[in-house]
């Protein structure tokens, strides 16, 4: 182990020296020289972050092979100065037997060793003999060998913290198969709570970037999680696995750049906005902005009055629509068509013929005319997605003409003040509108053509720079050129992609994917035309009325039958006693989905405490949470409440515990006790869960039993149910 850390220290020192040398390097002051230095700064900074993030548990495994070789498995690959392999990256093919080999199929492995360490010190070793005959034939004493899954169960029993830990040392064979599945196509990972879906999705992201770097690292990976609390919970995992700069993390409410949706729509509005009929509504709203006129309009052009005739507008509109370009792009064709007619009308009014010499003067006068600009904008206005949608919601006449397929009651659901905050359900509609509206991209196209012409020269220059300054071991010349070809301030792939709605990703990973509406799926499919997706979720946990009840329903419209499903069936999080209760709730709700099987029996039986007083403000609730907080020690406690009682429960628990111990939904995770709604707890895990008034959770939504199932499966150790109302079906047997 000491040899590995010595090598890591040498790599860290080289990276720091290179970064310091680049930071202090004097440039000639030209934009190109500054861009060159900035590119190297990002390159060395990224390398330094990667090396620093693998400090903990750098090496976690060893394989003793039948050919007498030993292979050490760790977070990154490392070799010494003589190119002798010291450590195998866990994602490399050579590391696969560490996760896949079994006694029935040892795959050339005599012994698999799992190594626990802390602060560069080995704290424990777990050995598993896979080929006992071969092991003894080597003359090795096997008396100390432990056969089993001690490392896995030790990790399951460990206290949880405010940040998710990677499972790279304890990945199970079924999880590893999903992680290493080929890149192309849509892979659905269906799994019940606690089966490690999120961990698998993150490790698969790191694996795909390692195994397909040239194919997807340049365009990046989009990782979509249910909420910002969840993204904070997982944000340390990818850096610890050696990947971060090529991954954009987003919630569904942030997928339209410039908008962070925070407001919440009622369930019936969420269902309507997620319905694919909204595609036609948005398209019609855009089309209705392209108007004609019924009679001539007088136009004052520098003192000359001419008429804008209806046929001028009609002809130009048909010509623009035939281009099939987005609204704002096609507007150029419309304006040009109308102006061709007006040039002739203006020349006739002034008594001369149109020729090359007079055309520019006439066009200049038309462009300067306030009347001309006004009428062009009335007939075919330039418009942005936000304005289009706000007008649609706020103006009944516009909504009525665009939403002919909706009923009067449905149109009423969409009505709202134009100053209202954006909701998550609005985001796919904004993106749909942006796709149909487009931008005036003539300047963008010219810049792109120039950039393409300069690309080869930039790569050639990057090769010359690497010959002078080094850095070839960290990135190719093409990758280095990509870091400064955009003017020296482009940053990483993640930084560039995060604010660019038109960015096309190489792969998309979606966690809690069952919650997405059909309109949200349309948005994501646009972001990845290659249809390369890892879809992670559980249709038994769907809480949104716009979400999925079957994967084929949401995927088939986009990829047909070109998707595969893998299923994770073992619950590594929830103890058997708690999972039995959750399974009973699932069955009582009539779900056909089978609950996963727990990997272990817990040490604690679920507790049920009925309360006669007002529950959310009761001393009983405060006492129970205090008791569970003390019993959990250094672990975490979640108090999961219905939405209606959340604020009162927050105040009660905060009053009972010391300052800084309790946080609420909107706060960053990091405190020992969190008071959450089911939506806020989704995707997270805690040592202890205090579940408050489960009947109210069920009553709050059409899929309330699914929400209760989610809440019941958050604890890793203890569950305490506190209730005033009768317990729901399935859960009542436990009280």
XYZ file of C-alpha atoms in Angstrom:
735
model
C 0.000 0.000 0.000
C 2.850 2.383 0.829
C 4.276 1.921 -2.675
C 0.980 2.956 -4.206
C 0.718 6.110 -2.108
C 4.334 6.968 -2.868
C 3.482 6.821 -6.569
C 0.314 8.887 -5.986
C 2.367 11.529 -4.157
C 4.795 11.699 -7.079
C 1.923 12.180 -9.521
C 0.414 14.864 -7.280
C 3.736 16.679 -7.069
C 4.150 16.644 -10.848
C 0.632 17.962 -11.377
C 1.112 20.743 -8.794
C 4.492 21.711 -10.267
C 3.011 21.823 -13.761
C 0.096 23.949 -12.534
C 2.392 26.341 -10.653
C 4.753 26.653 -13.617
C 1.885 27.399 -15.982
C 0.322 29.939 -13.589
C 3.621 31.833 -13.289
C 4.516 31.567 -16.962
C 4.817 34.957 -18.633
C 2.881 35.211 -21.846
C 3.370 37.702 -24.645
C -0.005 39.182 -23.778
C -1.807 38.143 -26.947
C -5.268 36.549 -26.729
C -3.852 33.345 -28.218
C -1.100 33.122 -25.612
C -3.533 33.747 -22.768
C -5.908 31.133 -24.168
C -3.033 28.672 -24.391
C -2.104 29.244 -20.750
C -5.728 29.007 -19.604
C -6.128 25.703 -21.454
C -3.115 24.248 -19.666
C -4.329 25.612 -16.345
C -7.621 23.757 -16.774
C -5.811 20.629 -17.928
C -3.492 20.480 -14.912
C -6.239 21.553 -12.486
C -8.456 18.727 -13.692
C -5.626 16.229 -13.280
C -4.922 17.535 -9.776
C -8.592 17.280 -8.743
C -8.725 13.693 -9.977
C -5.617 12.654 -8.058
C -6.735 14.404 -4.865
C -10.197 12.831 -5.009
C -8.863 9.232 -5.051
C -6.834 9.668 -1.842
C -9.289 7.702 0.287
C -9.299 3.936 -0.374
C -6.970 4.304 -3.328
C -6.611 0.508 -3.453
C -9.474 -1.647 -2.218
C -8.893 -5.073 -3.745
C -6.455 -7.723 -4.880
C -6.788 -10.707 -7.171
C -4.489 -13.734 -6.767
C -4.498 -15.420 -10.172
C -3.824 -18.991 -11.265
C -0.654 -17.914 -13.101
C 0.834 -16.713 -9.764
C 0.307 -13.048 -10.621
C -1.274 -10.556 -8.258
C -3.431 -7.755 -9.538
C -4.313 -4.782 -7.318
C -7.635 -3.029 -7.994
C -8.239 0.648 -7.227
C -9.900 3.905 -8.139
C -7.450 4.789 -10.915
C -4.799 2.983 -12.910
C -1.144 3.608 -12.029
C 2.223 2.406 -13.342
C 5.762 3.054 -12.152
C 8.557 4.712 -14.125
C 9.363 1.385 -15.809
C 5.737 1.089 -17.003
C 5.134 -1.778 -14.580
C 1.492 -1.947 -13.604
C 0.930 -1.018 -9.965
C -2.816 -0.510 -9.811
C -5.641 -1.475 -12.168
C -8.479 1.003 -12.668
C -11.707 -0.624 -11.421
C -13.289 0.118 -14.807
C -10.640 -1.715 -16.852
C -11.436 -5.162 -18.320
C -8.649 -6.625 -16.139
C -10.639 -5.612 -13.032
C -13.863 -7.279 -14.111
C -13.142 -10.621 -12.320
C -12.994 -8.708 -9.023
C -16.743 -8.160 -9.380
C -17.833 -11.089 -11.537
C -15.763 -14.133 -10.535
C -17.507 -16.780 -8.410
C -16.596 -20.178 -6.998
C -18.640 -21.753 -9.794
C -16.872 -19.615 -12.390
C -13.585 -18.394 -10.893
C -12.326 -16.917 -14.184
C -8.698 -17.632 -13.335
C -8.940 -16.204 -9.808
C -7.675 -18.219 -6.848
C -8.447 -15.644 -4.185
C -10.239 -12.310 -4.070
C -9.109 -9.962 -1.331
C -11.043 -6.902 -0.190
C -8.911 -4.295 1.549
C -10.324 -1.743 3.980
C -8.240 1.329 4.709
C -8.430 4.702 6.359
C -5.965 7.575 5.981
C -3.472 5.440 4.050
C -3.571 2.698 6.684
C -4.962 -0.811 6.110
C -7.664 -1.447 8.712
C -8.963 -4.821 7.575
C -8.725 -7.607 5.037
C -11.474 -9.938 3.815
C -10.444 -12.941 1.710
C -12.644 -15.112 -0.450
C -11.243 -18.310 -1.975
C -12.780 -19.049 -5.353
C -10.572 -21.985 -6.408
C -9.708 -23.896 -3.220
C -7.886 -26.747 -4.991
C -5.678 -24.352 -6.921
C -5.152 -22.235 -3.837
C -3.894 -25.173 -1.738
C -1.795 -26.488 -4.640
C 0.203 -23.262 -4.403
C 1.133 -24.228 -0.845
C -0.589 -21.212 0.714
C -1.965 -21.506 4.236
C -5.703 -21.019 3.964
C -6.502 -21.174 7.665
C -7.129 -17.417 7.914
C -9.408 -17.260 4.901
C -12.918 -15.872 5.319
C -15.432 -16.946 2.701
C -18.365 -14.579 2.459
C -19.463 -10.980 1.991
C -18.097 -9.335 5.126
C -17.033 -6.145 3.346
C -20.484 -5.688 1.813
C -22.366 -6.122 5.077
C -19.921 -3.914 6.938
C -20.656 -1.144 4.437
C -24.422 -1.703 4.754
C -24.290 -1.351 8.537
C -22.067 1.753 8.478
C -23.664 5.044 9.539
C -24.917 7.256 6.718
C -23.771 10.831 6.253
C -24.952 13.884 4.343
C -23.145 12.704 1.213
C -23.598 9.497 -0.724
C -20.585 7.177 -0.740
C -19.411 5.309 -3.791
C -19.738 1.510 -3.741
C -16.734 0.848 -5.960
C -15.241 -1.630 -3.452
C -18.460 -3.606 -2.924
C -20.181 -3.618 -6.325
C -22.139 -6.853 -6.647
C -22.163 -9.043 -9.744
C -25.696 -8.067 -10.844
C -24.834 -4.381 -10.437
C -21.529 -4.795 -12.266
C -23.270 -6.313 -15.301
C -25.427 -3.191 -15.559
C -22.485 -0.842 -15.009
C -20.472 -2.468 -17.815
C -23.341 -2.875 -20.285
C -22.480 -1.551 -23.777
C -22.973 2.142 -24.511
C -25.336 2.240 -27.523
C -29.098 2.291 -27.148
C -31.444 2.756 -24.208
C -30.789 0.675 -21.102
C -33.548 0.702 -18.481
C -32.443 -0.233 -14.970
C -35.607 -1.186 -13.124
C -35.101 -1.759 -9.433
C -36.948 -1.408 -6.188
C -35.802 0.820 -3.349
C -32.379 0.104 -1.907
C -31.193 -1.985 -4.845
C -28.423 0.505 -5.572
C -29.948 2.054 -8.706
C -28.441 5.475 -8.088
C -25.032 4.063 -7.217
C -25.154 1.891 -10.331
C -26.110 4.900 -12.475
C -23.167 6.934 -11.149
C -20.643 4.116 -11.497
C -21.979 3.385 -14.985
C -21.438 7.054 -15.875
C -17.811 6.817 -14.742
C -17.372 3.519 -16.587
C -18.817 4.806 -19.859
C -16.544 7.847 -19.792
C -13.574 5.551 -19.231
C -14.487 2.936 -21.843
C -15.828 5.334 -24.509
C -13.842 8.493 -23.837
C -13.274 9.468 -27.459
C -16.912 8.883 -28.266
C -18.731 10.697 -25.470
C -16.296 12.709 -23.309
C -16.096 15.510 -25.883
C -19.877 15.947 -25.956
C -20.373 15.036 -22.300
C -22.936 13.218 -20.202
C -26.132 14.772 -18.853
C -27.166 13.364 -15.468
C -30.724 14.231 -14.421
C -31.766 13.822 -10.778
C -35.115 14.522 -9.103
C -34.171 17.602 -7.070
C -31.281 19.814 -6.022
C -31.003 18.186 -2.574
C -30.491 14.833 -4.297
C -27.787 16.277 -6.571
C -25.963 17.699 -3.566
C -26.237 14.273 -1.926
C -24.463 12.528 -4.834
C -22.100 15.281 -5.960
C -18.963 13.746 -4.406
C -19.331 10.320 -6.021
C -18.149 11.035 -9.569
C -15.075 13.039 -8.508
C -14.111 10.143 -6.213
C -14.395 7.844 -9.236
C -12.119 10.072 -11.292
C -14.822 11.781 -13.379
C -16.535 15.158 -13.109
C -15.552 17.630 -15.824
C -17.567 15.935 -18.565
C -20.795 15.512 -16.558
C -23.590 18.084 -16.335
C -25.900 17.500 -13.376
C -29.406 18.936 -13.575
C -32.893 18.606 -12.167
C -35.930 18.463 -14.492
C -36.678 22.053 -13.470
C -33.305 23.286 -14.741
C -33.232 21.704 -18.200
C -34.123 24.960 -19.933
C -31.099 27.292 -19.555
C -31.870 30.521 -17.783
C -34.848 29.146 -15.881
C -34.778 27.478 -12.470
C -38.324 26.278 -11.892
C -39.257 26.470 -8.216
C -43.049 26.756 -8.160
C -45.313 23.709 -7.900
C -48.394 23.096 -10.031
C -51.444 21.212 -8.742
C -51.537 17.559 -9.805
C -54.176 18.061 -12.523
C -52.133 20.892 -14.058
C -48.971 18.764 -13.955
C -50.826 15.988 -15.800
C -52.125 18.379 -18.466
C -48.796 20.139 -19.085
C -47.081 16.767 -19.355
C -49.605 15.502 -21.937
C -48.346 15.178 -25.521
C -51.351 17.192 -26.721
C -49.354 20.211 -25.565
C -47.076 19.683 -28.579
C -49.940 20.737 -30.842
C -50.932 23.568 -28.509
C -47.443 25.095 -28.607
C -47.151 24.573 -32.369
C -50.486 26.274 -32.951
C -49.538 29.146 -30.631
C -46.429 29.741 -32.733
C -48.349 29.451 -35.994
C -50.923 31.985 -34.792
C -48.136 34.552 -34.439
C -47.762 34.479 -38.243
C -50.696 36.656 -39.247
C -52.007 38.154 -42.458
C -54.065 41.338 -42.929
C -57.539 41.668 -44.393
C -57.164 45.130 -45.931
C -54.430 47.479 -47.084
C -52.353 49.392 -44.522
C -50.915 52.843 -45.319
C -47.181 53.160 -44.614
C -45.264 56.424 -44.335
C -41.777 55.928 -45.802
C -39.689 59.097 -45.537
C -42.700 61.258 -46.530
C -43.988 58.884 -49.243
C -47.194 56.946 -48.499
C -47.522 53.433 -49.895
C -49.940 50.580 -49.198
C -49.072 47.255 -47.573
C -51.410 44.978 -49.496
C -52.837 41.712 -48.033
C -51.347 39.702 -50.919
C -47.849 40.963 -50.062
C -48.173 39.506 -46.566
C -49.921 36.338 -47.732
C -47.314 35.532 -50.384
C -44.401 36.206 -48.010
C -45.965 34.099 -45.262
C -46.446 31.091 -47.531
C -42.912 31.436 -48.823
C -41.521 31.579 -45.253
C -43.565 28.584 -44.079
C -42.357 26.498 -47.020
C -38.813 26.773 -45.654
C -39.933 24.723 -42.604
C -37.431 26.750 -40.595
C -38.173 27.778 -36.983
C -40.333 30.864 -36.586
C -37.586 33.398 -35.843
C -35.349 32.006 -38.584
C -38.162 31.910 -41.160
C -38.970 35.506 -40.264
C -35.961 36.553 -42.353
C -37.637 34.994 -45.404
C -40.957 36.637 -44.534
C -39.413 40.093 -44.128
C -37.431 39.736 -47.354
C -40.589 38.674 -49.210
C -42.640 41.625 -47.990
C -39.819 44.091 -48.672
C -39.492 42.900 -52.278
C -43.101 43.968 -52.843
C -42.664 47.237 -50.933
C -39.516 48.191 -52.876
C -41.485 48.062 -56.103
C -44.423 49.955 -54.536
C -42.114 52.658 -53.177
C -40.288 53.050 -56.503
C -43.620 53.380 -58.334
C -44.871 55.957 -55.839
C -41.705 57.996 -56.406
C -41.960 57.638 -60.180
C -38.895 55.603 -61.174
C -37.887 52.039 -61.960
C -36.044 49.762 -59.548
C -32.447 49.102 -60.543
C -29.320 48.039 -58.680
C -28.381 51.608 -57.860
C -31.780 52.637 -56.502
C -32.561 49.374 -54.674
C -30.177 49.997 -51.789
C -31.571 53.498 -51.235
C -35.157 52.247 -51.295
C -34.342 49.399 -48.899
C -32.620 51.793 -46.505
C -35.699 54.018 -46.463
C -37.986 51.030 -45.819
C -35.816 49.786 -42.946
C -35.860 53.295 -41.423
C -39.661 53.542 -41.559
C -41.403 53.128 -38.201
C -44.629 52.134 -39.992
C -42.890 49.348 -41.930
C -41.183 47.933 -38.836
C -44.447 48.050 -36.884
C -46.462 46.172 -39.503
C -43.766 43.548 -40.064
C -43.616 42.915 -36.316
C -47.383 42.687 -36.042
C -47.593 40.165 -38.868
C -44.554 38.045 -37.962
C -43.050 39.201 -34.654
C -39.707 38.006 -33.306
C -40.606 36.277 -30.051
C -38.953 34.250 -27.323
C -40.265 31.093 -25.625
C -40.900 32.813 -22.293
C -43.022 35.548 -23.894
C -44.950 33.031 -25.993
C -45.847 30.880 -22.991
C -46.686 33.795 -20.682
C -49.003 35.265 -23.327
C -50.617 31.878 -23.838
C -51.351 31.413 -20.131
C -52.440 34.993 -19.454
C -54.563 35.792 -22.528
C -57.732 33.675 -22.885
C -58.150 34.574 -26.567
C -54.690 33.300 -27.472
C -55.227 30.134 -25.433
C -58.602 29.486 -27.063
C -57.242 29.782 -30.612
C -54.161 27.641 -29.883
C -55.719 24.958 -27.676
C -58.602 23.727 -29.784
C -57.908 20.117 -28.753
C -58.337 20.955 -25.073
C -61.671 21.224 -23.296
C -62.833 24.470 -21.728
C -62.053 23.093 -18.259
C -58.547 22.090 -19.360
C -57.902 25.535 -20.769
C -59.021 26.991 -17.448
C -56.372 24.880 -15.696
C -53.658 26.589 -17.768
C -54.835 30.139 -17.008
C -52.507 32.126 -14.729
C -51.054 35.583 -14.236
C -48.140 36.391 -16.542
C -45.986 37.222 -13.497
C -46.353 33.735 -12.008
C -43.177 31.771 -11.332
C -42.158 28.977 -13.666
C -42.909 25.409 -12.583
C -41.070 22.192 -13.424
C -43.992 21.234 -15.695
C -43.417 24.466 -17.679
C -39.824 23.574 -18.568
C -40.595 21.038 -21.348
C -43.119 23.500 -22.803
C -40.527 26.283 -22.859
C -38.112 23.927 -24.575
C -40.756 22.870 -27.106
C -41.433 26.525 -27.869
C -37.703 27.250 -28.199
C -37.384 24.429 -30.701
C -40.222 25.815 -32.825
C -39.200 29.452 -32.497
C -35.458 29.128 -32.998
C -33.148 32.115 -33.244
C -31.915 34.352 -35.995
C -28.827 32.238 -36.571
C -27.214 33.906 -39.574
C -24.432 35.339 -37.388
C -24.045 32.015 -35.589
C -23.674 30.142 -38.882
C -21.012 32.557 -40.102
C -19.066 32.154 -36.857
C -19.357 28.358 -37.046
C -18.018 28.315 -40.583
C -15.051 30.415 -39.542
C -14.416 28.196 -36.505
C -14.484 25.065 -38.654
C -11.939 26.594 -41.023
C -9.660 27.400 -38.079
C -10.038 24.034 -36.322
C -7.199 22.208 -38.028
C -4.811 25.093 -37.458
C -5.686 25.092 -33.751
C -4.941 21.361 -33.432
C -1.627 21.764 -35.254
C -0.748 24.609 -32.905
C -1.717 22.500 -29.854
C 0.706 19.791 -30.991
C 3.494 22.377 -31.170
C 2.573 23.674 -27.708
C 2.711 20.156 -26.237
C 6.146 19.625 -27.749
C 7.297 22.750 -25.910
C 5.417 22.558 -22.603
C 4.543 18.851 -22.311
C 1.159 17.622 -21.088
C 0.762 14.915 -23.718
C 0.242 12.292 -21.023
C -2.840 14.145 -19.754
C -4.705 14.899 -22.996
C -4.417 14.678 -26.759
C -3.619 17.713 -28.887
C -7.187 17.689 -30.189
C -8.566 17.717 -26.641
C -6.214 20.546 -25.680
C -7.269 22.538 -28.739
C -10.877 22.017 -27.733
C -10.138 23.766 -24.451
C -9.087 27.049 -26.055
C -10.509 27.039 -29.560
C -13.576 28.848 -28.223
C -11.663 31.960 -27.288
C -9.794 30.805 -24.227
C -12.678 30.959 -21.764
C -14.636 27.891 -22.786
C -13.876 25.858 -19.667
C -14.682 22.181 -19.323
C -17.261 20.301 -21.361
C -19.635 20.499 -18.395
C -19.213 24.267 -18.112
C -19.878 24.819 -21.815
C -22.811 22.436 -22.047
C -24.623 23.577 -18.898
C -25.844 26.875 -20.382
C -26.352 25.804 -23.997
C -29.847 24.585 -24.876
C -28.667 23.370 -28.282
C -25.860 21.232 -26.819
C -26.119 17.570 -27.904
C -24.888 15.105 -25.291
C -23.132 11.822 -25.960
C -25.134 10.040 -23.271
C -27.908 10.860 -20.802
C -28.414 9.249 -17.392
C -31.795 9.776 -15.704
C -32.393 8.863 -12.064
C -35.955 8.552 -10.745
C -36.935 8.466 -14.418
C -40.404 7.134 -13.631
C -41.404 10.664 -12.559
C -40.869 12.265 -15.979
C -43.840 13.307 -18.101
C -44.124 12.485 -21.817
C -43.255 16.126 -22.580
C -40.108 15.868 -20.450
C -39.079 12.766 -22.409
C -39.412 14.771 -25.648
C -37.061 17.403 -24.257
C -34.433 14.832 -23.269
C -34.621 12.986 -26.576
C -33.791 16.269 -28.319
C -30.695 16.606 -26.140
C -29.324 13.246 -27.340
C -30.160 12.434 -30.982
C -28.122 9.215 -30.793
C -30.688 7.929 -28.245
C -27.945 6.727 -25.888
C -29.585 6.619 -22.444
C -29.296 4.947 -19.067
C -32.778 5.128 -17.543
C -32.929 4.329 -13.835
C -36.119 4.043 -11.830
C -38.932 2.021 -10.348
C -42.478 2.272 -11.683
C -43.744 1.108 -8.276
C -42.444 4.380 -6.804
C -44.025 6.746 -9.348
C -45.464 9.688 -7.455
C -46.231 12.144 -10.264
C -49.594 11.840 -12.000
C -47.739 12.568 -15.249
C -45.129 9.876 -14.609
C -44.696 6.389 -16.024
C -46.551 3.222 -15.078
C -44.741 1.139 -17.724
C -41.404 1.857 -19.413
C -42.641 0.924 -22.872
C -45.302 3.634 -22.721
C -42.749 6.450 -22.466
C -39.934 4.956 -24.561
C -41.756 3.377 -27.512
C -42.816 6.713 -29.101
C -39.128 7.635 -29.368
C -37.167 4.391 -29.836
C -39.775 1.755 -30.670
C -38.679 -1.582 -29.265
C -34.984 -0.659 -29.366
C -34.506 -0.663 -25.609
C -33.478 -3.277 -23.103
C -34.295 -3.705 -19.441
C -32.112 -4.940 -16.609
C -33.624 -5.558 -13.198
C -32.034 -5.242 -9.777
C -33.882 -7.418 -7.280
C -31.826 -7.309 -4.064
C -32.388 -4.519 -1.556
C -29.059 -3.666 0.071
C -30.422 -0.711 2.058
C -33.607 -1.636 3.880
C -33.698 -4.331 6.602
C -36.041 -7.251 6.012
C -38.450 -6.244 8.788
C -39.017 -2.808 7.225
C -39.104 -4.125 3.671
C -41.863 -6.578 4.590
C -44.036 -3.647 5.663
C -43.276 -1.743 2.456
C -44.077 -4.818 0.347
C -47.427 -5.175 2.120
C -48.262 -1.530 1.285
C -47.293 -2.131 -2.340
C -49.507 -5.225 -2.550
C -52.416 -3.427 -0.873
C -52.235 -0.794 -3.581
C -52.745 -3.431 -6.271
C -49.299 -3.059 -7.831
C -48.064 -5.922 -9.996
C -44.441 -4.953 -9.345
C -42.605 -7.259 -6.973
C -40.801 -5.636 -4.075
C -37.088 -6.452 -3.892
C -35.692 -8.985 -1.436
C -33.686 -7.571 1.442
C -30.081 -8.681 1.733
C -30.098 -8.688 5.524
C -32.251 -8.944 8.631
C -32.077 -5.780 10.711
C -31.330 -5.477 14.403
C -34.431 -3.386 15.132
C -38.129 -4.055 14.713
C -40.279 -1.196 13.344
C -42.014 0.841 16.037
C -45.521 2.306 15.951
C -46.666 5.106 18.254
C -50.299 6.330 18.153
C -50.894 9.914 19.302
C -54.185 11.421 20.506
C -53.187 15.088 20.356
C -52.514 17.319 17.322
C -49.626 15.366 15.861
C -47.442 17.858 14.005
C -47.125 20.193 17.020
C -47.167 17.521 19.726
C -44.643 16.966 22.478
C -44.799 13.285 21.593
C -43.398 13.921 18.137
C -40.636 16.096 19.571
C -39.736 13.443 22.171
C -39.655 10.608 19.607
C -37.399 12.513 17.212
C -35.112 13.483 20.100
C -34.958 9.860 21.235
C -34.151 8.594 17.742
C -31.516 11.293 17.213
C -29.714 10.244 20.365
C -30.018 6.530 19.548
C -28.607 7.015 16.045
C -25.396 8.560 17.355
C -23.275 9.796 14.457
C -25.796 8.670 11.845
C -28.681 10.533 10.203
C -32.400 10.834 10.963
C -35.142 11.795 8.501
C -38.549 12.948 9.690
C -40.827 12.347 6.680
C -44.148 14.189 6.765
C -47.108 14.915 4.503
C -46.886 18.257 2.710
C -49.702 19.761 4.758
C -47.942 19.166 8.077
C -44.367 19.791 7.013
C -43.891 23.374 8.217
C -45.476 22.651 11.606
C -43.300 19.554 12.043
C -40.175 21.561 11.174
C -40.986 24.107 13.886
C -41.725 21.381 16.450
C -38.536 19.433 15.810
C -36.331 22.534 15.617
C -37.687 23.735 18.978
C -36.871 20.374 20.580
C -33.288 20.006 19.330
C -30.196 22.244 19.550
C -29.465 24.867 16.903
C -27.868 23.475 13.765
C -29.153 19.926 14.247
C -32.289 20.199 12.076
C -32.707 21.205 8.428
C -35.811 21.401 6.242
C -36.556 20.519 2.607
C -35.056 23.687 1.172
C -31.826 23.411 3.114
C -28.689 21.652 1.981
C -28.198 18.237 3.517
C -25.570 18.180 6.209
C -27.391 18.198 9.530
C -28.021 15.073 11.644
C -31.811 15.497 11.392
C -33.734 16.440 8.234
C -37.478 17.133 8.095
C -38.621 16.232 4.584
C -41.664 15.596 2.459
C -41.653 12.400 0.398
C -40.591 14.382 -2.676
C -37.636 15.790 -0.767
C -36.608 12.356 0.534
C -36.798 10.578 -2.815
C -33.491 8.991 -3.794
C -31.967 9.518 -0.323
C -31.249 7.152 2.571
C -30.952 7.623 6.324
C -30.022 5.500 9.311
C -33.379 6.191 10.944
C -36.729 7.365 9.573
C -39.512 8.810 11.698
C -42.581 8.516 9.467
C -45.319 10.975 10.460
C -49.003 10.389 9.663
C -48.781 7.891 6.775
C -52.540 8.096 6.120
C -52.180 11.808 5.274
C -49.309 11.017 2.875
C -51.565 8.529 1.080
C -54.455 10.985 0.929
C -52.428 13.820 -0.572
C -52.141 12.428 -4.100
C -53.646 9.974 -6.557
C -50.521 7.839 -6.115
C -50.282 8.227 -2.365
C -49.560 4.542 -1.707
C -46.542 4.827 -4.011
C -45.381 7.808 -1.956
C -45.818 5.834 1.262
C -43.800 2.980 -0.257
C -40.997 5.450 -1.010
C -41.047 6.838 2.538
C -40.989 3.391 4.145
C -37.903 2.326 2.213
C -35.565 5.207 3.174
C -34.128 3.756 6.452
C -31.028 1.577 6.639
C -31.565 0.629 10.301
C -34.637 1.887 12.162
C -38.232 2.868 11.349
C -40.569 4.630 13.786
C -44.142 5.366 12.621
C -46.018 8.106 14.496
C -49.711 8.527 13.697
C -53.006 9.986 14.835
C -55.170 8.657 11.992
C -55.794 4.991 11.269
C -52.911 3.326 9.465
C -53.318 2.673 5.708
C -53.963 -0.789 4.278
C -50.895 -2.980 4.410
C -49.246 -0.902 7.098
C -52.040 -1.435 9.586
C -50.871 -4.964 10.314
C -47.717 -3.556 11.868
C -49.437 -1.325 14.410
